[in-house]
Amino acid sequence: MRTVDWEQGVVRLIDQRKLPWEFHVAEYRDHRALAEAITDMVVRGAPAIGATAAYGMALAGLNSQADTLDSIRADLQAAARLLRETRPTAVNLAREIELQLKVAADPQWTTADQVRAALIREAHATADGDVAINRRMGEHGANLVSDGDTILHHCNTGSLATVDYGTALGVIRCAHEQGKQVHVLVDETRPRLQGARLTAWELDNLGIPFDLIVDSAAGHLIRSGQVNLVLVGADRIAANGDVANKIGTYQLGVIARENGVPMYSVAPTSTVDLALPSGDDIPIEERPREEVTCVFGHRVAPDGISARNPAFDVTPHRYLTGIVTENGVVYPPFEVSLRRAVMEGSSL
Ligand code: MRU
């Protein structure tokens, strides 16, 4: 099944907190519960939470008792405020919520029921569009992969981080489907272990060879010539090409550049935020300190100590060789090439 799905007024999510031990599908009939699921990371990954938010707005429309256009639009504004607060870094979430508000505001609607139907249609279009876009990115990115490459990958950017197929992992998957022999070094990605739990699970299911590594092994493996390519996703890309992604990405960029290994971020143009001139303006989510002091409920640090848990970092654009989008691979100067890639999408 898709990571994010909809069946007759119910949003169905693969519960990513339980993988790889249990494959459980959680069901949501209420946008408030769905907002909690995004915060708790039942679903995570920029495109996946974008699609979930789109369905959350559709649920809010369905569950609203409103029978006038003004009142359903007011209920949707309240739902948008709640959903927007769930996770601040990935721009896809905010973007999909704004899109749904625009759909609801369309002057062509004369009844609240028309708004409800349009919100569901738009959420389906977002979900279907994500899968199609990921396949296109996969093909563009696979051109960068040579037969025999060892690819270092951070966090989880696969089917589970999207509606289906994936971004950076989609590139690896596409190269594998083309018959290229690839080997993946999977960063475990502390503290939530998206690499160890989710990427390893996906690669195992796909039959793509990999080794799991601790995050701090990446530098040694890159410096000793055991990595040909670094592929990561993105949660938000500023207009100048600075990339916010899972904490630990920045150090990979610096080490890759220092050792002459190419590093690409793979992301749909919906992750590009042209309103932000640089990555310094991207909000960085700080998550609960218990994610650092405990591993799956088991305390690994002295009781009551202080901890910091920034969930993302910003890799300045100078460390990126290029950015893979559904409209092609773009290269520096990113101010020009990224804008062009985004505009190309909007004229399609
Ligand atoms: O905290 P997460 O697991 O939501 O973070 C996910 C990432 O950082 C991914 O690399 C990013 O969303 C791109 S995935 C398509």
mmCIF file of C-alpha atoms in Angstrom, residues 174-325:
data_model
loop_
_atom_site.group_PDB
_atom_site.id
_atom_site.type_symbol
_atom_site.label_atom_id
_atom_site.label_comp_id
_atom_site.label_asym_id
_atom_site.label_seq_id
_atom_site.Cartn_x
_atom_site.Cartn_y
_atom_site.Cartn_z
ATOM 1 C CA CYS A 174 15.720 3.479 -10.313
ATOM 2 C CA ALA A 175 19.447 2.800 -10.871
ATOM 3 C CA HIS A 176 18.914 -0.707 -9.450
ATOM 4 C CA GLU A 177 15.872 -1.241 -11.715
ATOM 5 C CA GLN A 178 18.061 -0.228 -14.670
ATOM 6 C CA GLY A 179 20.351 -3.139 -13.806
ATOM 7 C CA LYS A 180 23.196 -1.127 -12.284
ATOM 8 C CA GLN A 181 25.054 -2.823 -9.452
ATOM 9 C CA VAL A 182 24.832 -0.388 -6.563
ATOM 10 C CA HIS A 183 25.759 -0.760 -2.926
ATOM 11 C CA VAL A 184 24.311 1.546 -0.296
ATOM 12 C CA LEU A 185 25.896 2.670 2.959
ATOM 13 C CA VAL A 186 22.943 3.448 5.209
ATOM 14 C CA ASP A 187 23.474 6.045 7.949
ATOM 15 C CA GLU A 188 21.514 4.824 10.974
ATOM 16 C CA THR A 189 20.384 8.455 11.564
ATOM 17 C CA ARG A 190 20.207 9.067 15.283
ATOM 18 C CA PRO A 191 18.102 9.833 17.211
ATOM 19 C CA ARG A 192 14.980 8.445 15.481
ATOM 20 C CA LEU A 193 16.935 5.842 13.492
ATOM 21 C CA GLN A 194 15.098 6.402 10.222
ATOM 22 C CA GLY A 195 18.087 4.837 8.426
ATOM 23 C CA ALA A 196 18.392 1.729 10.585
ATOM 24 C CA ARG A 197 14.673 1.093 10.905
ATOM 25 C CA LEU A 198 13.128 2.392 7.686
ATOM 26 C CA THR A 199 15.770 2.655 4.945
ATOM 27 C CA ALA A 200 17.241 -0.733 5.854
ATOM 28 C CA TRP A 201 13.713 -2.217 5.806
ATOM 29 C CA GLU A 202 12.970 -0.729 2.383
ATOM 30 C CA LEU A 203 16.300 -1.737 0.813
ATOM 31 C CA ASP A 204 15.960 -5.223 2.206
ATOM 32 C CA ASN A 205 12.480 -5.558 0.676
ATOM 33 C CA LEU A 206 13.768 -4.249 -2.670
ATOM 34 C CA GLY A 207 16.768 -6.594 -2.719
ATOM 35 C CA ILE A 208 19.266 -3.738 -3.002
ATOM 36 C CA PRO A 209 22.600 -4.579 -1.286
ATOM 37 C CA PHE A 210 23.540 -2.333 1.639
ATOM 38 C CA ASP A 211 25.471 -2.035 4.883
ATOM 39 C CA LEU A 212 24.102 -0.206 7.887
ATOM 40 C CA ILE A 213 26.645 2.152 9.484
ATOM 41 C CA VAL A 214 26.651 4.414 12.526
ATOM 42 C CA ASP A 215 26.451 8.063 11.530
ATOM 43 C CA SER A 216 29.958 8.787 12.769
ATOM 44 C CA ALA A 217 31.449 6.145 10.413
ATOM 45 C CA ALA A 218 30.550 8.195 7.334
ATOM 46 C CA GLY A 219 33.628 10.449 7.528
ATOM 47 C CA HIS A 220 36.041 7.531 7.686
ATOM 48 C CA LEU A 221 34.351 5.703 4.813
ATOM 49 C CA ILE A 222 34.324 8.792 2.586
ATOM 50 C CA ARG A 223 37.931 9.759 3.358
ATOM 51 C CA SER A 224 39.207 6.236 2.721
ATOM 52 C CA GLY A 225 37.743 6.224 -0.791
ATOM 53 C CA GLN A 226 34.896 3.798 -0.117
ATOM 54 C CA VAL A 227 32.099 6.129 -1.262
ATOM 55 C CA ASN A 228 31.469 7.295 -4.852
ATOM 56 C CA LEU A 229 28.377 9.386 -4.317
ATOM 57 C CA VAL A 230 26.364 10.922 -1.450
ATOM 58 C CA LEU A 231 22.588 11.203 -1.941
ATOM 59 C CA VAL A 232 20.264 12.926 0.518
ATOM 60 C CA GLY A 233 16.732 14.343 0.453
ATOM 61 C CA ALA A 234 15.557 17.784 1.533
ATOM 62 C CA ASP A 235 12.888 19.264 3.755
ATOM 63 C CA ARG A 236 13.217 22.797 2.444
ATOM 64 C CA ILE A 237 15.516 24.353 -0.137
ATOM 65 C CA ALA A 238 16.079 28.117 -0.086
ATOM 66 C CA ALA A 239 16.268 30.181 -3.285
ATOM 67 C CA ASN A 240 20.095 30.125 -3.177
ATOM 68 C CA GLY A 241 20.210 26.296 -2.986
ATOM 69 C CA ASP A 242 20.887 25.939 0.751
ATOM 70 C CA VAL A 243 19.286 22.651 1.831
ATOM 71 C CA ALA A 244 17.596 21.895 5.151
ATOM 72 C CA ASN A 245 17.551 18.157 5.731
ATOM 73 C CA LYS A 246 17.827 15.629 8.551
ATOM 74 C CA ILE A 247 20.384 16.533 11.215
ATOM 75 C CA GLY A 248 23.787 15.227 10.154
ATOM 76 C CA THR A 249 23.466 16.181 6.486
ATOM 77 C CA TYR A 250 25.666 19.292 6.825
ATOM 78 C CA GLN A 251 28.660 17.339 8.095
ATOM 79 C CA LEU A 252 28.291 14.908 5.177
ATOM 80 C CA GLY A 253 28.408 17.865 2.781
ATOM 81 C CA VAL A 254 31.597 19.252 4.295
ATOM 82 C CA ILE A 255 33.311 15.847 4.386
ATOM 83 C CA ALA A 256 32.208 14.966 0.845
ATOM 84 C CA ARG A 257 33.509 18.279 -0.540
ATOM 85 C CA GLU A 258 36.788 17.958 1.401
ATOM 86 C CA ASN A 259 37.330 14.555 -0.223
ATOM 87 C CA GLY A 260 36.093 15.362 -3.732
ATOM 88 C CA VAL A 261 33.044 13.077 -3.532
ATOM 89 C CA PRO A 262 29.922 14.447 -5.283
ATOM 90 C CA MET A 263 26.858 15.052 -3.146
ATOM 91 C CA TYR A 264 23.351 15.694 -4.499
ATOM 92 C CA SER A 265 20.106 16.557 -2.782
ATOM 93 C CA VAL A 266 17.083 14.930 -4.422
ATOM 94 C CA ALA A 267 13.811 16.804 -3.920
ATOM 95 C CA PRO A 268 10.660 17.797 -5.789
ATOM 96 C CA THR A 269 10.286 21.470 -6.691
ATOM 97 C CA SER A 270 7.494 21.597 -4.074
ATOM 98 C CA THR A 271 10.318 21.472 -1.496
ATOM 99 C CA VAL A 272 11.898 24.643 -2.926
ATOM 100 C CA ASP A 273 10.921 27.785 -1.023
ATOM 101 C CA LEU A 274 11.766 30.691 -3.326
ATOM 102 C CA ALA A 275 10.451 33.109 -0.708
ATOM 103 C CA LEU A 276 13.506 32.419 1.452
ATOM 104 C CA PRO A 277 16.741 33.929 0.113
ATOM 105 C CA SER A 278 19.011 31.618 2.139
ATOM 106 C CA GLY A 279 18.983 28.637 4.463
ATOM 107 C CA ASP A 280 19.521 30.947 7.462
ATOM 108 C CA ASP A 281 15.816 31.770 7.232
ATOM 109 C CA ILE A 282 14.624 28.146 7.443
ATOM 110 C CA PRO A 283 12.975 27.288 10.788
ATOM 111 C CA ILE A 284 14.706 24.343 12.439
ATOM 112 C CA GLU A 285 12.496 22.042 14.472
ATOM 113 C CA GLU A 286 13.732 21.184 17.988
ATOM 114 C CA ARG A 287 12.246 17.913 19.180
ATOM 115 C CA PRO A 288 11.887 16.546 22.726
ATOM 116 C CA ARG A 289 15.161 15.867 24.566
ATOM 117 C CA GLU A 290 13.884 12.366 25.443
ATOM 118 C CA GLU A 291 14.585 11.349 21.830
ATOM 119 C CA VAL A 292 18.284 11.852 22.666
ATOM 120 C CA THR A 293 18.404 10.608 26.246
ATOM 121 C CA CYS A 294 16.307 7.502 25.555
ATOM 122 C CA VAL A 295 16.347 4.859 22.826
ATOM 123 C CA PHE A 296 12.878 3.381 22.432
ATOM 124 C CA GLY A 297 11.891 4.140 25.991
ATOM 125 C CA HIS A 298 15.164 2.883 27.431
ATOM 126 C CA ARG A 299 17.236 5.623 29.093
ATOM 127 C CA VAL A 300 20.839 5.728 27.795
ATOM 128 C CA ALA A 301 21.960 8.831 29.744
ATOM 129 C CA PRO A 302 21.873 9.815 33.421
ATOM 130 C CA ASP A 303 18.430 10.726 34.702
ATOM 131 C CA GLY A 304 17.420 14.390 34.464
ATOM 132 C CA ILE A 305 20.341 15.622 32.324
ATOM 133 C CA SER A 306 19.904 18.360 29.754
ATOM 134 C CA ALA A 307 20.025 17.562 26.022
ATOM 135 C CA ARG A 308 19.542 19.375 22.706
ATOM 136 C CA ASN A 309 17.671 17.827 19.795
ATOM 137 C CA PRO A 310 17.672 19.930 16.615
ATOM 138 C CA ALA A 311 15.958 17.656 14.071
ATOM 139 C CA PHE A 312 17.392 19.294 10.927
ATOM 140 C CA ASP A 313 20.422 21.236 9.760
ATOM 141 C CA VAL A 314 21.203 23.443 6.787
ATOM 142 C CA THR A 315 23.847 22.478 4.246
ATOM 143 C CA PRO A 316 25.111 25.626 2.502
ATOM 144 C CA HIS A 317 24.743 25.316 -1.276
ATOM 145 C CA ARG A 318 28.507 25.421 -1.888
ATOM 146 C CA TYR A 319 28.756 21.847 -0.595
ATOM 147 C CA LEU A 320 26.230 20.484 -3.096
ATOM 148 C CA THR A 321 27.299 19.307 -6.524
ATOM 149 C CA GLY A 322 23.728 19.600 -7.764
ATOM 150 C CA ILE A 323 20.052 19.233 -6.887
ATOM 151 C CA VAL A 324 17.897 16.583 -8.579
ATOM 152 C CA THR A 325 14.322 17.734 -9.248
#
